Coordinates of C-alpha atoms and ligand atoms in Angstrom, one line a residue:
M183 CA 87.1 5.1 28.5
T184 CA 88.9 7.4 25.7
F185 CA 86.4 7.5 22.8
E186 CA 89.1 7.9 20.4
L187 CA 88.6 6.5 17.1
S188 CA 91.1 3.8 15.3
A189 CA 94.1 5.1 13.3
D190 CA 92.4 3.8 10.3
Q191 CA 89.1 5.6 11.1
E192 CA 91.2 8.7 11.6
M193 CA 93.0 8.2 8.3
F194 CA 89.4 7.5 6.6
R195 CA 88.1 10.9 8.2
K196 CA 91.1 12.8 6.7
V197 CA 90.5 11.3 3.1
V198 CA 86.7 12.0 3.4
R199 CA 87.1 15.5 4.6
E200 CA 89.6 16.4 1.7
F201 CA 87.1 15.1 -0.7
A202 CA 84.4 17.1 1.1
E203 CA 86.4 20.3 0.9
S204 CA 87.7 20.2 -2.4
E205 CA 84.8 18.4 -4.3
I206 CA 81.6 19.4 -2.7
A207 CA 82.0 22.5 -0.7
P208 CA 82.8 24.9 -3.3
H209 CA 79.7 23.9 -5.1
A210 CA 77.2 23.5 -2.0
A211 CA 75.8 27.0 -2.3
R212 CA 75.2 26.6 -5.9
W213 CA 73.7 23.5 -5.7
D214 CA 71.2 24.5 -3.1
R215 CA 70.0 27.7 -4.9
E216 CA 69.6 25.6 -8.3
H217 CA 68.1 22.7 -6.3
H218 CA 70.5 20.7 -8.0
F219 CA 70.9 16.8 -7.1
P220 CA 74.5 16.4 -7.7
V221 CA 74.5 13.4 -9.4
E222 CA 77.8 14.1 -10.8
I223 CA 79.9 13.3 -7.4
M224 CA 78.1 10.2 -6.6
S225 CA 80.5 8.1 -8.4
G226 CA 83.6 10.2 -6.6
L227 CA 81.9 9.1 -3.2
G228 CA 81.4 5.8 -4.2
G229 CA 85.4 5.7 -5.2
L230 CA 85.9 6.7 -1.6
G231 CA 84.1 3.8 -0.4
V232 CA 81.5 5.7 1.6
F233 CA 78.2 3.9 0.2
G234 CA 79.9 0.1 0.8
L235 CA 81.1 0.7 4.5
T236 CA 78.7 -1.6 6.1
A237 CA 78.4 -4.3 3.1
P238 CA 80.8 -7.5 2.9
E239 CA 83.5 -7.8 0.1
E240 CA 81.5 -10.3 -1.7
Y241 CA 79.1 -7.5 -2.9
G242 CA 81.6 -4.8 -3.5
G243 CA 81.8 -3.3 -0.1
G244 CA 84.6 -2.5 1.8
S245 CA 83.7 -4.8 5.1
G246 CA 84.1 -1.4 7.0
D247 CA 82.1 -0.6 10.2
F248 CA 79.1 1.3 10.9
T249 CA 81.5 3.7 13.1
S250 CA 83.5 4.5 9.7
L251 CA 79.9 5.3 8.2
C252 CA 79.2 8.0 10.7
V253 CA 82.8 9.6 10.3
A254 CA 81.8 9.6 6.6
I255 CA 78.4 11.3 7.0
E256 CA 79.8 13.7 9.8
E257 CA 82.7 15.0 7.5
I258 CA 80.5 15.5 4.4
G259 CA 77.6 16.9 6.4
R260 CA 80.1 19.5 7.8
V261 CA 80.6 21.0 4.3
D262 CA 76.9 20.0 2.8
Q263 CA 73.9 18.8 4.9
S264 CA 72.0 17.8 1.4
V265 CA 74.8 15.3 0.2
G266 CA 75.3 14.2 3.8
I267 CA 71.7 13.0 3.8
T268 CA 71.7 11.8 0.4
V269 CA 74.6 9.1 1.5
E270 CA 73.2 8.6 5.1
A271 CA 69.7 7.5 3.3
A272 CA 71.7 5.7 0.5
V273 CA 73.3 3.5 2.9
G274 CA 70.7 3.6 6.0
L275 CA 67.6 3.3 4.2
G276 CA 68.6 2.0 0.4
I277 CA 71.3 -0.7 1.1
N278 CA 71.0 -1.8 4.5
P279 CA 67.4 -3.2 4.3
I280 CA 68.6 -5.2 1.3
L281 CA 71.8 -6.2 2.7
T282 CA 70.0 -7.4 6.1
F283 CA 66.7 -8.9 4.8
G284 CA 67.4 -9.7 1.3
T285 CA 68.1 -13.2 -0.5
E286 CA 71.4 -13.8 -2.2
Q287 CA 69.5 -13.2 -5.5
Q288 CA 68.3 -10.0 -4.4
R289 CA 71.8 -8.9 -2.8
Q290 CA 73.6 -9.9 -6.0
R291 CA 71.1 -8.0 -8.2
W292 CA 71.1 -4.5 -6.3
L293 CA 74.2 -4.4 -4.1
P294 CA 76.9 -4.3 -6.6
D295 CA 75.7 -0.9 -8.2
L296 CA 74.6 0.4 -4.9
V297 CA 77.8 0.1 -2.9
T298 CA 79.9 1.8 -5.6
G299 CA 77.3 4.9 -6.1
R300 CA 76.6 3.8 -9.6
A301 CA 73.0 3.5 -8.3
L302 CA 70.9 4.8 -5.3
A303 CA 67.9 3.1 -3.7
G304 CA 64.9 4.6 -1.5
F305 CA 62.9 3.4 1.5
G306 CA 59.3 4.2 1.2
L307 CA 57.7 3.6 4.7
T308 CA 55.9 7.2 5.3
E309 CA 52.7 8.0 3.5
P310 CA 50.4 10.9 3.5
G311 CA 48.2 9.6 6.0
S312 CA 51.2 8.1 8.4
G313 CA 54.4 9.1 9.6
S314 CA 55.3 8.5 13.1
D315 CA 52.5 5.9 13.4
A316 CA 54.2 4.3 10.3
G317 CA 52.5 0.9 11.3
Q318 CA 49.3 2.2 10.0
T319 CA 50.1 1.3 6.4
G320 CA 47.7 2.1 3.9
T321 CA 49.4 0.9 0.7
K322 CA 48.3 -2.5 -0.3
A323 CA 49.9 -5.4 -2.2
V324 CA 48.0 -8.4 -3.4
L325 CA 49.3 -11.5 -4.8
H326 CA 48.1 -12.2 -8.0
D327 CA 49.0 -14.8 -10.4
D328 CA 52.7 -14.8 -8.8
E329 CA 53.0 -11.0 -9.0
W330 CA 52.5 -8.1 -6.2
V331 CA 50.0 -6.1 -7.4
I332 CA 50.7 -2.6 -5.2
D333 CA 48.4 0.2 -4.9
G334 CA 49.0 3.0 -2.7
A335 CA 51.0 6.2 -2.0
K336 CA 54.2 7.0 -0.2
Q337 CA 55.4 10.4 0.9
F338 CA 58.8 12.2 1.3
I339 CA 60.9 9.6 -0.1
T340 CA 64.6 10.4 -0.2
N341 CA 66.7 9.3 -3.2
S342 CA 63.6 7.8 -4.9
G343 CA 63.7 10.0 -8.2
T344 CA 67.4 10.9 -8.9
P345 CA 68.6 9.8 -12.6
I346 CA 70.6 6.6 -10.7
T347 CA 67.7 5.4 -8.5
S348 CA 67.6 1.7 -9.3
C349 CA 64.8 0.5 -6.9
V350 CA 62.7 1.6 -4.0
T351 CA 61.8 -0.8 -1.2
V352 CA 58.2 0.0 0.2
T353 CA 56.3 -1.3 3.3
A354 CA 52.5 -2.5 2.2
R355 CA 49.8 -4.2 4.0
T356 CA 49.7 -7.8 2.7
G357 CA 47.0 -9.0 4.5
T358 CA 45.3 -9.3 8.3
M359 CA 46.9 -11.3 11.2
T360 CA 44.8 -13.5 13.3
D361 CA 44.8 -10.9 15.9
G362 CA 43.3 -8.3 13.4
R363 CA 46.4 -6.3 13.1
A364 CA 47.8 -5.4 9.6
E365 CA 50.1 -7.9 8.0
V366 CA 52.9 -5.5 6.9
S367 CA 55.6 -6.8 4.3
T368 CA 58.5 -5.1 2.3
I369 CA 58.8 -5.1 -1.5
I370 CA 61.3 -4.0 -3.7
V371 CA 60.1 -1.8 -6.6
P372 CA 62.5 -1.4 -9.6
A373 CA 62.7 2.1 -10.7
G374 CA 60.5 2.2 -14.1
T375 CA 58.1 -0.6 -13.2
A376 CA 54.6 0.3 -15.1
G377 CA 52.1 1.7 -12.4
F378 CA 54.9 3.0 -10.4
T379 CA 55.3 7.0 -10.6
V380 CA 57.7 9.2 -9.0
E381 CA 55.9 12.7 -8.5
P382 CA 57.4 16.2 -8.8
G383 CA 59.9 16.5 -5.8
Y384 CA 58.9 18.8 -2.9
D385 CA 59.5 22.6 -2.5
K386 CA 61.5 22.2 0.7
L387 CA 62.6 24.6 3.4
G388 CA 65.8 23.3 3.0
W389 CA 68.1 20.2 2.1
H390 CA 67.7 21.6 -1.4
A391 CA 70.4 19.6 -3.2
S392 CA 68.9 16.4 -1.9
D393 CA 66.0 14.3 -3.8
T394 CA 62.9 13.9 -2.2
H395 CA 59.4 12.7 -3.7
P396 CA 56.0 11.4 -3.2
L397 CA 55.2 8.1 -4.9
T398 CA 52.3 6.8 -6.3
F399 CA 51.7 3.1 -7.3
T400 CA 48.8 2.1 -9.3
G401 CA 48.4 -1.5 -10.1
C402 CA 52.1 -1.7 -9.9
R403 CA 53.0 -5.2 -10.6
V404 CA 56.2 -7.0 -9.7
P405 CA 57.4 -10.5 -9.6
A406 CA 56.4 -12.6 -6.2
D407 CA 60.3 -12.9 -5.5
H408 CA 60.6 -9.1 -5.0
L409 CA 59.1 -9.4 -1.3
L410 CA 62.1 -8.5 0.9
G411 CA 62.5 -10.6 3.8
E412 CA 59.7 -13.1 5.6
R413 CA 56.2 -12.1 4.6
G414 CA 54.5 -10.1 7.7
R415 CA 57.7 -8.8 9.2
G416 CA 57.8 -5.6 7.4
F417 CA 57.2 -3.8 10.5
A418 CA 59.9 -5.1 12.5
Q419 CA 62.4 -4.7 9.4
F420 CA 61.7 -1.1 9.4
L421 CA 62.1 -0.6 13.0
A422 CA 65.5 -2.6 12.8
T423 CA 66.4 0.0 9.9
L424 CA 65.3 3.2 11.7
D425 CA 67.6 2.2 14.8
D426 CA 70.8 2.4 12.5
G427 CA 69.4 5.3 10.5
R428 CA 69.1 7.4 13.9
I429 CA 72.6 6.9 14.8
A430 CA 73.5 7.8 11.1
I431 CA 71.3 11.1 11.4
A432 CA 73.1 12.1 14.9
A433 CA 76.4 11.8 12.9
L434 CA 74.9 14.3 10.1
A435 CA 73.7 16.6 13.1
V436 CA 77.2 16.4 14.5
G437 CA 78.7 17.7 11.2
C438 CA 76.3 20.4 11.2
I439 CA 77.3 21.5 14.9
Q440 CA 80.9 21.2 14.1
A441 CA 80.5 23.5 11.0
M442 CA 78.5 25.9 13.1
L443 CA 81.3 26.0 15.7
D444 CA 84.2 26.4 13.0
Q445 CA 82.6 29.2 11.2
S446 CA 81.5 31.2 14.3
V447 CA 85.1 31.2 15.8
A448 CA 86.5 32.0 12.1
Y449 CA 84.1 35.1 12.1
A450 CA 84.2 36.0 15.7
N451 CA 88.0 36.6 15.3
E452 CA 87.8 38.4 12.0
R453 CA 84.7 40.6 12.6
T454 CA 85.2 43.9 14.5
A455 CA 82.7 46.0 16.5
F456 CA 83.4 49.0 19.1
G457 CA 86.9 48.8 17.9
A458 CA 87.8 45.1 18.6
P459 CA 86.9 41.4 17.3
I460 CA 83.3 40.4 18.2
G461 CA 84.9 37.1 19.9
S462 CA 86.3 39.6 22.6
K463 CA 83.1 40.4 23.9
Q464 CA 82.0 37.9 26.3
G465 CA 78.4 37.6 25.1
V466 CA 79.6 36.3 21.7
A467 CA 82.5 34.2 23.0
F468 CA 80.2 32.5 25.5
Q469 CA 77.9 31.4 22.8
I470 CA 80.7 30.0 21.0
A471 CA 82.0 28.0 23.9
D472 CA 78.4 26.6 24.2
L473 CA 78.9 25.4 20.5
K474 CA 81.9 23.5 21.8
V475 CA 80.1 21.9 24.3
M476 CA 77.3 20.5 22.0
A477 CA 79.8 19.4 19.6
D478 CA 81.7 17.4 21.9
A479 CA 78.5 15.9 23.6
A480 CA 76.7 15.1 20.6
R481 CA 79.7 13.6 18.9
M482 CA 80.3 11.4 22.3
L483 CA 76.8 10.0 22.2
T484 CA 76.8 9.4 18.4
Y485 CA 79.8 7.4 18.4
R486 CA 79.3 5.6 21.6
A487 CA 75.8 4.5 19.8
A488 CA 78.0 3.6 16.7
A489 CA 80.5 1.7 18.9
L490 CA 77.6 -0.2 20.6
R491 CA 76.2 -1.2 17.5
D492 CA 79.7 -2.2 15.9
A493 CA 80.2 -4.3 19.0
G494 CA 76.9 -6.4 18.6
R495 CA 75.5 -5.1 22.0
P496 CA 71.9 -6.1 22.9
H497 CA 69.5 -4.7 20.8
A498 CA 67.7 -2.8 23.5
E499 CA 70.8 -1.1 24.4
V500 CA 71.8 -0.1 21.0
K501 CA 68.0 1.1 20.4
Q502 CA 68.4 3.2 23.6
A503 CA 71.7 4.8 22.5
A504 CA 70.2 5.6 19.1
A505 CA 67.4 7.3 20.4
V506 CA 69.7 9.4 22.9
A507 CA 72.2 10.5 20.5
K508 CA 69.6 11.4 17.6
L509 CA 67.6 13.5 20.3
Y510 CA 70.4 15.5 21.6
A511 CA 72.5 15.8 18.4
T512 CA 69.7 16.9 16.2
E513 CA 68.1 19.4 18.9
S514 CA 71.6 20.8 19.4
A515 CA 72.3 21.3 15.6
V516 CA 68.9 23.3 15.2
T517 CA 70.2 25.5 18.4
A518 CA 73.9 25.8 16.9
T519 CA 72.4 27.1 13.6
R520 CA 70.6 29.6 15.5
V521 CA 73.5 30.3 17.7
A522 CA 75.8 30.6 14.9
T523 CA 73.5 32.8 12.6
Q524 CA 73.3 35.2 15.6
V525 CA 77.1 35.4 15.8
H526 CA 77.3 36.4 12.0
G527 CA 74.8 39.3 12.7
G528 CA 72.9 40.4 9.5
Y529 CA 75.5 38.7 7.2
G530 CA 74.2 35.5 9.0
F531 CA 70.8 36.0 7.1
M532 CA 72.3 36.3 3.8
E533 CA 72.7 33.2 1.6
E534 CA 76.3 34.7 0.9
Y535 CA 77.3 32.9 4.3
P536 CA 76.9 29.0 4.5
V537 CA 75.3 29.4 8.2
A538 CA 72.3 30.7 6.6
R539 CA 71.8 27.5 4.4
F540 CA 72.6 25.3 7.7
Y541 CA 70.1 27.2 9.5
R542 CA 67.3 26.2 6.8
D543 CA 69.0 22.5 6.6
A544 CA 69.1 22.0 10.6
K545 CA 65.4 21.9 11.3
V546 CA 64.4 18.9 9.5
L547 CA 67.0 16.9 11.5
E548 CA 64.4 16.9 14.5
I549 CA 61.8 15.3 12.1
G550 CA 63.2 12.7 9.8
E551 CA 63.7 8.9 11.0
G552 CA 61.8 9.6 14.0
T553 CA 60.8 12.9 15.2
S554 CA 62.2 14.2 18.9
E555 CA 58.7 13.5 20.4
V556 CA 59.2 9.6 19.0
Q557 CA 62.8 9.7 20.4
R558 CA 61.5 10.8 24.0
L559 CA 58.8 8.2 23.6
L560 CA 61.3 5.2 22.8
I561 CA 63.6 6.5 25.9
G562 CA 60.8 6.7 28.2
R563 CA 59.6 3.4 27.3
S564 CA 63.3 2.0 27.6
L565 CA 63.3 3.4 31.2
G566 CA 60.2 1.2 32.0
L567 CA 57.9 4.0 32.0
P568 CA 54.1 2.9 30.3
V569 CA 54.3 5.9 28.0
E570 CA 51.9 5.6 25.1
Ligands
FAD677 C1 62.9 15.9 3.7 C2 62.3 14.6 4.3 C3 62.8 13.3 4.0 C4 62.2 12.2 4.2 N1 62.8 10.8 3.9 C5 62.0 9.7 4.1 C6 62.3 8.6 3.5 O1 63.2 8.4 2.7 N2 61.6 7.5 3.8 C7 60.4 7.6 4.5 O2 59.9 6.6 4.7 N3 60.0 8.8 5.4 C8 61.0 9.9 5.0 N4 60.6 11.0 5.4 C9 59.3 11.0 6.5 C10 59.5 11.5 8.1 O3 60.4 9.9 8.6 C11 58.4 11.7 8.6 O4 57.9 13.0 8.2 C12 58.6 11.7 10.2 O5 58.6 10.4 10.6 C13 57.2 12.5 10.8 O6 56.0 11.8 10.1 P1 55.0 12.7 9.8 O7 55.6 13.9 8.8 O8 53.8 12.0 9.2 O9 54.5 13.6 11.1 P2 53.3 13.1 12.3 O10 53.5 11.6 12.5 O11 52.0 13.4 11.6 O12 53.7 14.1 13.5 C14 53.2 15.6 13.5 C15 53.9 16.0 15.1 O13 53.0 15.0 15.7 C16 53.9 14.5 16.9 N5 53.5 13.1 17.3 C17 53.0 12.1 16.5 N6 52.8 10.9 17.1 C18 53.1 11.3 18.5 C19 53.1 10.8 19.9 N7 52.6 9.5 19.8 N8 53.7 11.5 21.1 C20 54.0 12.7 20.8 N9 54.0 13.6 19.7 C21 53.6 12.6 18.5 C22 55.0 14.5 15.9 O14 56.3 14.4 17.0 C23 55.1 15.8 15.2 O15 55.5 17.0 16.0 C24 61.2 12.3 5.3 C25 60.8 13.5 5.6 C26 61.4 14.6 5.1 C27 60.7 16.1 5.5

């Protein structure tokens, strides 16, 4: 087992890295400072094919693979976590549900713009009263005169209010099943639909250049054929969507760890204290050595999960590997930003150095698309433990 990427995947990594270093890195600090969503680079990213990696050619995609998507997210995340999460959410939460569960008509309508970066879509699962316990959907949708009438609210929805957002898919309670549990379905809501309000964006700790909004639905009506997939399968659909998303978030965390490693090595060679580079002190060098271990281990777990997914391995195996990768990579990313900031000393606390931005950005990796506790829960269950 070598875990090497193919020649094509390595070539793709090089292309994305060059784009990230020339078109994103020089602006990342300013976008973060100004809380600017960089809509201007979406078409460039689309030109590279990053949004279409998992989509077939008939919808404008590149018939690539999930592993290549992880490569792209890692490389973008190495310079800018906000743009990395924008791409991750655009594909994992925006495109994938429509691609996987949509009718031919829905795919033809939404995918061509989404896979080229001309448009973005969001996925509204989380609500003010339910995040980890997302099955407790409070948003309701009632079928009335061949239209779904949606009422409720969604919380923390990525890519839901950008200038090019074309739609959001939302989970809603559409009835009650015979066993008394909620019947949850997924519905596509086009941007600009009356009764669908994108509330002002959040004041976040990090990911300042990514787009996140609360959404409200008040008597919002969409045609009945905007139901995504089968009625009552919304819960199963979002669980499947999140399995893939977790591998992609792990890739974003790998990019973060690699950035912390690269920047710490450079700084430890350049900064002197007590007459020598700080990297000559074991107390510094050993911390950086640990970053290398984290980068390698997180990368292997992430690409193993992606490879299992690309190979079409059994769902339970992919699900467990995704949770393992997400848990380890994201917790390591938070540790890596703490270590890198420490290596940079007082300068690490200044926004002049990217480690400060990565320090703020990393925390949410342990929260989005399933918290660390939820990953441990999934892993525990996959081991046959009766964990609640
Ligand atoms: C910047 C950002 C972007 C996001 N983007 C999206 C998006 O695009 N779409 C979307 O739908 N959601 C999105 N989310 C929401 C995100 O997925 C949730 O915040 C996350 O799943 C946690 O839910 P919660 O915030 O309600 O926390 P809660 O579920 O209330 O959890 C609070 C704490 O309790 C712990 N906890 C809960 N249940 C258990 C349990 N059974 N065992 C042990 N511990 C438990 C949690 O781990 C956590 O530590 C985003 C969030 C953020 C911050």
